[in-house]
Short mmCIF file of C-alpha atoms and ligand atoms in Angstrom, two decimals:
data_model
loop_
_atom_site.label_atom_id
_atom_site.label_comp_id
_atom_site.label_asym_id
_atom_site.label_seq_id
_atom_site.Cartn_x
_atom_site.Cartn_y
_atom_site.Cartn_z
CA UNK A 982 -113.06 36.61 -37.23
CA UNK A 983 -114.76 40.15 -37.20
CA UNK A 984 -118.50 39.53 -36.91
CA UNK A 985 -116.77 36.82 -34.11
CA UNK A 986 -115.51 39.65 -32.01
CA UNK A 987 -118.44 42.08 -32.35
CA UNK A 988 -120.56 39.59 -30.69
CA UNK A 989 -118.16 39.69 -27.72
CA UNK A 990 -117.44 43.23 -27.14
CA UNK A 991 -121.37 42.94 -28.43
CA UNK A 992 -121.80 41.24 -25.28
CA UNK A 993 -118.94 41.69 -23.62
CA UNK A 994 -118.46 43.03 -20.15
CA UNK A 995 -118.45 46.83 -19.01
CA UNK A 996 -115.02 48.40 -18.48
CA UNK A 997 -116.29 47.95 -14.50
CA UNK A 998 -115.70 44.27 -14.87
CA UNK A 999 -112.90 42.40 -13.28
CA UNK A 1000 -112.67 40.27 -16.38
CA UNK A 1001 -112.35 43.44 -18.39
CA UNK A 1002 -109.06 43.70 -17.12
CA UNK A 1003 -108.02 39.71 -18.59
CA UNK A 1004 -109.51 40.22 -22.04
CA UNK A 1005 -108.65 43.49 -24.16
CA UNK A 1006 -109.99 43.27 -28.00
CA UNK A 1007 -106.03 44.23 -28.66
CA UNK A 1008 -105.28 41.38 -26.94
CA UNK A 1009 -107.25 38.32 -29.60
CA UNK A 1010 -105.43 39.83 -32.40
CA UNK A 1011 -102.39 39.73 -30.69
CA UNK A 1012 -100.01 37.17 -32.23
CA UNK A 1013 -98.40 34.06 -30.12
CA UNK A 1014 -94.76 35.01 -30.32
CA UNK A 1015 -92.55 32.76 -33.00
CA UNK A 1016 -90.35 30.00 -31.31
CA UNK A 1017 -86.97 30.34 -32.93
CA UNK A 1018 -85.70 26.81 -33.37
CA UNK A 1019 -81.67 27.11 -31.68
CA UNK A 1020 -79.41 26.31 -33.60
CA UNK A 1021 -78.57 22.99 -35.15
CA UNK A 1022 -75.28 21.46 -32.90
CA UNK A 1023 -73.18 19.80 -34.90
CA UNK A 1024 -74.27 16.47 -33.94
CA UNK A 1025 -77.47 16.59 -35.45
CA UNK A 1026 -76.46 18.15 -38.39
CA UNK A 1027 -77.37 15.85 -40.65
CA UNK A 1028 -81.36 15.96 -39.42
CA UNK A 1029 -81.78 19.38 -41.15
CA UNK A 1030 -83.34 19.00 -44.61
CA UNK A 1031 -82.61 21.61 -47.59
CA UNK A 1032 -84.95 22.29 -49.84
CA UNK A 1033 -82.79 24.86 -52.20
CA UNK A 1034 -79.95 24.98 -53.01
CA UNK A 1035 -77.38 27.31 -49.73
CA UNK A 1036 -76.54 30.87 -51.81
CA UNK A 1037 -73.56 31.17 -52.37
CA UNK A 1038 -71.75 34.33 -51.12
CA UNK A 1039 -72.52 37.62 -53.05
CA UNK A 1040 -76.31 35.62 -53.86
CA UNK A 1041 -79.39 36.17 -52.82
CA UNK A 1042 -81.87 33.87 -52.38
CA UNK A 1043 -84.38 33.04 -55.51
CA UNK A 1044 -87.08 31.03 -54.42
CA UNK A 1045 -87.43 28.20 -57.49
CA UNK A 1046 -90.25 28.02 -59.77
CA UNK A 1047 -92.79 25.74 -59.66
CA UNK A 1048 -94.35 25.00 -62.65
CA UNK A 1049 -97.27 24.36 -62.68
CA UNK A 1050 -99.86 20.94 -63.49
CA UNK A 1051 -100.23 21.15 -67.11
CA UNK A 1052 -104.61 20.02 -67.18
CA UNK A 1053 -104.43 22.26 -64.41
CA UNK A 1054 -103.83 25.59 -65.62
CA UNK A 1055 -104.54 28.23 -67.75
CA UNK A 1056 -102.50 28.83 -70.75
CA UNK A 1057 -100.91 31.76 -69.77
CA UNK A 1058 -100.71 30.38 -66.02
CA UNK A 1059 -97.95 28.26 -67.73
CA UNK A 1060 -96.74 30.01 -70.41
CA UNK A 1061 -95.53 32.73 -67.22
CA UNK A 1062 -93.98 29.61 -64.71
CA UNK A 1063 -91.44 28.36 -68.13
CA UNK A 1064 -91.10 31.93 -68.59
CA UNK A 1065 -89.64 32.64 -64.66
CA UNK A 1066 -87.85 28.35 -65.25
CA UNK A 1067 -85.98 29.78 -67.35
CA UNK A 1068 -85.20 32.52 -65.83
CA UNK A 1069 -85.96 34.91 -69.29
CA UNK A 1070 -89.14 36.75 -70.97
CA UNK A 1071 -90.01 35.09 -73.82
CA UNK A 1072 -88.50 36.80 -77.21
CA UNK A 1073 -91.33 38.35 -79.33
CA UNK A 1074 -90.02 38.90 -82.18
CA UNK A 1075 -89.00 36.88 -86.04
CA UNK A 1076 -87.20 33.36 -85.19
CA UNK A 1077 -86.05 34.61 -88.87
CA UNK A 1078 -85.36 37.16 -91.39
CA UNK A 1079 -87.36 38.07 -94.15
CA UNK A 1080 -86.59 36.40 -96.88
CA UNK A 1081 -84.42 39.15 -99.55
CA UNK A 1082 -86.23 39.33 -102.57
CA UNK A 1083 -85.84 36.54 -105.29
CA UNK A 1084 -85.02 36.88 -108.38
CA UNK A 1085 -87.25 34.09 -110.82
CA UNK A 1086 -86.50 33.25 -114.63
CA UNK A 1087 -88.53 31.24 -116.14
CA UNK A 1088 -87.44 30.66 -119.82
CA UNK A 1089 -88.62 27.77 -122.67
CA UNK A 1090 -88.98 26.81 -125.69
CA UNK A 1091 -90.44 29.11 -127.91
CA UNK A 1092 -94.80 28.68 -127.84
CA UNK A 1093 -94.48 26.62 -124.78
CA UNK A 1094 -96.24 28.59 -122.49
CA UNK A 1095 -94.55 31.27 -120.37
CA UNK A 1096 -96.97 33.06 -121.13
CA UNK A 1097 -99.60 31.88 -119.98
CA UNK A 1098 -97.64 30.55 -116.77
CA UNK A 1099 -96.79 33.78 -116.21
CA UNK A 1100 -100.29 35.01 -116.37
CA UNK A 1101 -101.25 32.52 -114.12
CA UNK A 1102 -98.43 33.59 -111.73
CA UNK A 1103 -100.13 37.33 -111.35
CA UNK A 1104 -102.62 36.06 -110.81
CA UNK A 1105 -101.68 34.76 -107.55
CA UNK A 1106 -99.22 36.85 -106.56
CA UNK A 1107 -100.72 39.28 -106.75
CA UNK A 1108 -98.14 42.86 -106.42
CA UNK A 1109 -95.75 40.47 -103.82
CA UNK A 1110 -94.04 40.00 -108.13
CA UNK A 1111 -92.76 41.74 -110.15
CA UNK A 1112 -93.33 40.62 -113.94
CA UNK A 1113 -90.15 42.51 -115.88
CA UNK A 1114 -91.40 44.39 -118.96
CA UNK A 1115 -88.82 44.40 -121.28
CA UNK A 1116 -87.72 46.98 -123.74
CA UNK A 1117 -87.71 45.70 -127.11
CA UNK A 1118 -87.50 47.65 -130.46
CA UNK A 1119 -90.25 45.45 -132.28
CA UNK A 1120 -93.05 47.19 -133.34
CA UNK A 1121 -96.03 46.53 -131.31
CA UNK A 1122 -98.74 44.30 -132.09
CA UNK A 1123 -103.24 44.76 -132.99
CA UNK A 1124 -103.39 44.05 -128.75
CA UNK A 1125 -100.16 45.56 -126.40
CA UNK A 1126 -99.64 47.77 -124.53
CA UNK A 1127 -96.80 49.89 -123.95
CA UNK A 1128 -95.26 49.69 -120.46
CA UNK A 1129 -97.69 45.90 -120.53
CA UNK A 1130 -96.82 43.58 -122.30
CA UNK A 1131 -93.68 45.67 -123.48
CA UNK A 1132 -91.77 48.69 -122.84
CA UNK A 1133 -91.36 49.61 -127.19
CA UNK A 1134 -88.33 51.29 -128.85
CA UNK A 1135 -86.47 53.02 -131.69
CA UNK A 1136 -83.49 50.66 -132.28
CA UNK A 1137 -81.70 53.83 -131.88
CA UNK A 1138 -82.96 54.22 -128.54
CA UNK A 1139 -82.83 50.84 -127.36
CA UNK A 1140 -78.69 50.81 -128.40
CA UNK A 1141 -78.43 53.84 -126.77
CA UNK A 1142 -79.93 52.68 -123.82
CA UNK A 1143 -77.52 49.33 -123.93
CA UNK A 1144 -74.13 51.65 -124.36
CA UNK A 1145 -75.70 53.44 -121.08
CA UNK A 1146 -75.42 49.92 -119.31
CA UNK A 1147 -78.75 49.97 -118.62
CA UNK A 1148 -79.56 46.83 -120.00
CA UNK A 1149 -78.74 43.42 -117.63
CA UNK A 1150 -79.61 41.61 -120.43
CA UNK A 1151 -79.94 41.86 -123.78
CA UNK A 1152 -80.66 39.88 -127.03
CA UNK A 1153 -81.40 40.63 -130.91
CA UNK A 1154 -84.47 37.82 -131.01
CA UNK A 1155 -86.45 37.27 -135.08
CA UNK A 1156 -84.65 40.92 -136.26
CA UNK A 1157 -85.81 42.79 -132.85
CA UNK A 1158 -83.34 42.99 -129.69
CA UNK A 1159 -84.70 43.00 -126.50
CA UNK A 1160 -83.06 43.36 -123.14
CA UNK A 1161 -83.89 43.90 -119.30
CA UNK A 1162 -83.62 47.44 -118.05
CA UNK A 1163 -81.83 46.76 -114.52
CA UNK A 1164 -83.59 50.60 -112.85
CA UNK A 1165 -86.65 47.92 -112.73
CA UNK A 1166 -85.86 44.99 -110.97
CA UNK A 1167 -83.87 47.15 -108.16
CA UNK A 1168 -86.97 49.93 -107.54
CA UNK A 1169 -89.47 45.97 -107.13
CA UNK A 1170 -86.05 44.89 -105.20
CA UNK A 1171 -86.25 47.83 -103.53
CA UNK A 1172 -89.25 47.32 -102.16
CA UNK A 1173 -89.31 44.28 -101.30
CA UNK A 1174 -90.66 42.26 -104.25
CA UNK A 1175 -90.00 38.51 -105.62
CA UNK A 1176 -88.72 39.46 -109.35
CA UNK A 1177 -89.43 37.92 -112.85
CA UNK A 1178 -87.65 37.45 -115.64
CA UNK A 1179 -89.61 35.85 -118.87
CA UNK A 1180 -85.98 34.89 -121.00
CA UNK A 1181 -84.65 32.61 -124.62
CA UNK A 1182 -82.25 30.15 -123.65
CA UNK A 1183 -80.15 32.29 -124.19
CA UNK A 1184 -81.41 34.92 -122.65
CA UNK A 1185 -81.31 32.61 -119.41
CA UNK A 1186 -76.99 31.07 -120.89
CA UNK A 1187 -76.15 35.30 -119.66
CA UNK A 1188 -78.02 35.93 -116.75
CA UNK A 1189 -76.89 32.49 -115.44
CA UNK A 1190 -73.30 34.52 -115.70
CA UNK A 1191 -74.10 37.08 -115.01
CA UNK A 1192 -76.58 36.55 -111.30
CA UNK A 1193 -74.61 33.06 -111.41
CA UNK A 1194 -76.48 31.34 -108.06
CA UNK A 1195 -78.28 34.42 -106.90
CA UNK A 1196 -81.63 33.68 -109.35
CA UNK A 1197 -83.75 30.87 -109.66
CA UNK A 1198 -83.55 29.11 -113.35
CA UNK A 1199 -87.03 27.46 -113.86
CA UNK A 1200 -86.77 25.85 -117.35
CA UNK A 1201 -90.48 25.29 -118.99
CA UNK A 1202 -90.94 22.39 -120.47
CA UNK A 1203 -93.98 21.20 -122.40
CA UNK A 1204 -94.45 16.58 -122.94
CA UNK A 1205 -93.16 16.41 -126.46
CA UNK A 1206 -91.83 17.91 -129.29
CA UNK A 1207 -95.33 17.14 -131.23
CA UNK A 1208 -97.09 18.77 -128.21
CA UNK A 1209 -95.53 21.67 -128.21
CA UNK A 1210 -95.57 21.86 -132.26
CA UNK A 1211 -99.70 21.90 -132.23
CA UNK A 1212 -99.17 24.11 -129.05
CA UNK A 1213 -97.43 26.64 -132.05
CA UNK A 1214 -99.65 25.53 -134.72
CA UNK A 1215 -103.04 26.17 -132.61
CA UNK A 1216 -101.38 29.88 -131.33
CA UNK A 1217 -101.62 31.11 -135.71
CA UNK A 1218 -99.55 34.05 -134.75
CA UNK A 1219 -96.28 32.33 -136.58
CA UNK A 1220 -95.84 32.44 -140.36
CA UNK A 1221 -94.98 29.50 -141.78
CA UNK A 1222 -91.04 30.52 -142.18
CA UNK A 1223 -91.14 31.22 -138.74
CA UNK A 1224 -93.26 28.35 -136.83
CA UNK A 1225 -89.68 26.35 -139.24
CA UNK A 1226 -87.60 28.19 -137.17
CA UNK A 1227 -88.68 27.74 -133.89
CA UNK A 1228 -88.72 24.15 -134.80
CA UNK A 1229 -85.61 23.75 -135.06
CA UNK A 1230 -84.78 26.40 -132.32
CA UNK A 1231 -86.85 24.98 -129.49
CA UNK A 1232 -84.93 21.12 -130.87
CA UNK A 1233 -81.81 22.79 -130.17
CA UNK A 1234 -82.66 24.79 -127.01
CA UNK A 1235 -83.91 21.20 -125.16
CA UNK A 1236 -80.61 20.38 -124.45
CA UNK A 1237 -79.86 22.70 -122.28
CA UNK A 1238 -82.07 21.66 -119.23
CA UNK A 1239 -79.28 20.97 -116.63
CA UNK A 1240 -77.99 24.28 -116.76
CA UNK A 1241 -81.18 25.33 -114.81
CA UNK A 1242 -82.13 24.90 -111.32
CA UNK A 1243 -85.73 23.22 -112.65
CA UNK A 1244 -87.70 21.07 -115.33
CA UNK A 1245 -91.71 21.99 -115.38
CA UNK A 1246 -92.82 20.40 -117.43
CA UNK A 1247 -96.30 22.39 -118.91
CA UNK A 1248 -98.92 19.86 -120.15
CA UNK A 1249 -101.65 19.83 -122.62
CA UNK A 1250 -104.60 20.94 -120.51
CA UNK A 1251 -102.48 20.86 -117.08
CA UNK A 1252 -101.58 25.25 -117.14
CA UNK A 1253 -102.22 24.81 -113.56
CA UNK A 1254 -100.96 22.05 -112.36
CA UNK A 1255 -96.94 23.60 -114.74
CA UNK A 1256 -98.07 27.08 -112.21
CA UNK A 1257 -98.69 25.17 -109.51
CA UNK A 1258 -95.48 23.42 -109.46
CA UNK A 1259 -93.22 27.18 -110.02
CA UNK A 1260 -95.55 28.82 -106.39
CA UNK A 1261 -93.67 25.78 -104.92
CA UNK A 1262 -90.15 26.28 -106.28
CA UNK A 1263 -90.39 29.40 -105.26
CA UNK A 1264 -92.11 29.38 -101.35
CA UNK A 1265 -89.10 25.88 -101.26
CA UNK A 1266 -86.53 28.85 -102.49
CA UNK A 1267 -87.80 31.50 -100.46
CA UNK A 1268 -87.62 29.04 -97.46
CA UNK A 1269 -83.73 28.38 -98.10
CA UNK A 1270 -81.33 29.25 -95.54
CA UNK A 1271 -79.27 30.19 -97.41
CA UNK A 1272 -79.11 32.73 -101.16
CA UNK A 1273 -77.08 34.51 -102.36
CA UNK A 1274 -77.78 38.66 -102.35
CA UNK A 1275 -78.34 39.43 -105.94
CA UNK A 1276 -75.85 42.39 -106.72
CA UNK A 1277 -77.63 43.89 -109.95
N1 ATP B 2435 -100.63 23.73 -120.49
C1 ATP B 2435 -101.24 24.68 -121.93
N2 ATP B 2435 -102.30 23.21 -122.35
C2 ATP B 2435 -102.98 23.87 -123.67
N3 ATP B 2435 -102.03 25.18 -124.56
C3 ATP B 2435 -100.88 25.95 -123.78
C4 ATP B 2435 -100.65 25.49 -122.24
N4 ATP B 2435 -100.05 25.90 -121.88
C5 ATP B 2435 -99.29 27.48 -123.30
N5 ATP B 2435 -100.51 26.85 -124.13
C6 ATP B 2435 -101.29 27.74 -125.54
O1 ATP B 2435 -99.77 27.57 -125.92
C7 ATP B 2435 -99.53 28.75 -126.93
C8 ATP B 2435 -98.12 29.44 -126.17
O2 ATP B 2435 -98.01 29.74 -125.38
P1 ATP B 2435 -97.13 31.04 -124.32
O3 ATP B 2435 -97.93 32.13 -125.71
O4 ATP B 2435 -97.42 30.35 -124.07
O5 ATP B 2435 -96.02 30.80 -124.52
P2 ATP B 2435 -94.34 31.36 -125.10
O6 ATP B 2435 -93.66 29.98 -124.27
O7 ATP B 2435 -94.95 33.09 -124.03
O8 ATP B 2435 -95.02 31.15 -126.64
P3 ATP B 2435 -93.01 32.22 -126.52
O9 ATP B 2435 -91.62 31.88 -126.25
O10 ATP B 2435 -92.74 31.94 -128.47
O11 ATP B 2435 -93.56 33.67 -126.45
C9 ATP B 2435 -100.92 29.68 -126.23
O12 ATP B 2435 -102.19 29.61 -127.34
C10 ATP B 2435 -101.10 29.93 -125.00
O13 ATP B 2435 -102.12 29.45 -124.99
#
């Protein structure tokens, strides 16, 4: 249009030309006057088409947002159009708050593979899970590390901890005291870690009474009694008297499976499958809508 104008200027008649007086450039750019429609008379009001609802008193008129054709619009265009159609922007806040730390109690007869399962869980879950190190009055065995395998304390020290109410649960196991320090659970739950407690059946029973449904109780079993005995024999850590006591106790313990939330079979040569199942239980429990928060 401007090119057209300059062209017309270059060929414009001189100022003195009478033609110039009639064709001023400003006159070319000026918009034609808008012709206002006359108000419809009551008689022809039915012919008026309304495209948007008439704003009520005090409301300002807003154009109706249109959503572009999905195949033609870009993702951001569609996103913004949906926001404007719904009248507010989409929040990036998490829809569900992060789950509370979970306490997982793992129990089962001696030799069933509690340590083996926990060892693998440690590898797969890393720092998100804290395995509470139990305090014990039993002497340290070769290869064991203080603070890693157990907190080795004297009988007197252990009983002092008990008297000061520093233990969530404790028991006399095969002549030695074993107990769970509360401070460790508080500290790691405070950091957002899930907690794994490894206890015998009696310990699980006590914890159930204290923690009720605020913890998850998992019972580990071997596929059969015979396989459990084989595993204990293969471990070669017990005397024949010890073996007898542990096997007799195991027979009694499996009857308590009903008071647990889950039973996991740790079948021979299938340790990884058992660990996978325990992990699925943890994941499912963390996704629960309702769970009481454990008060330690
Ligand atoms: N799925 C499995 N297949 C074969 N052997 C296994 C399996 N799980 C564990 N074991 C082995 O069985 C033995 C007992 O396992 P572990 O020491 O973990 O049992 P535990 O339940 O912790 O026993 P305890 O309560 O007496 O300490 C170990 O030698 C371990 O390597």
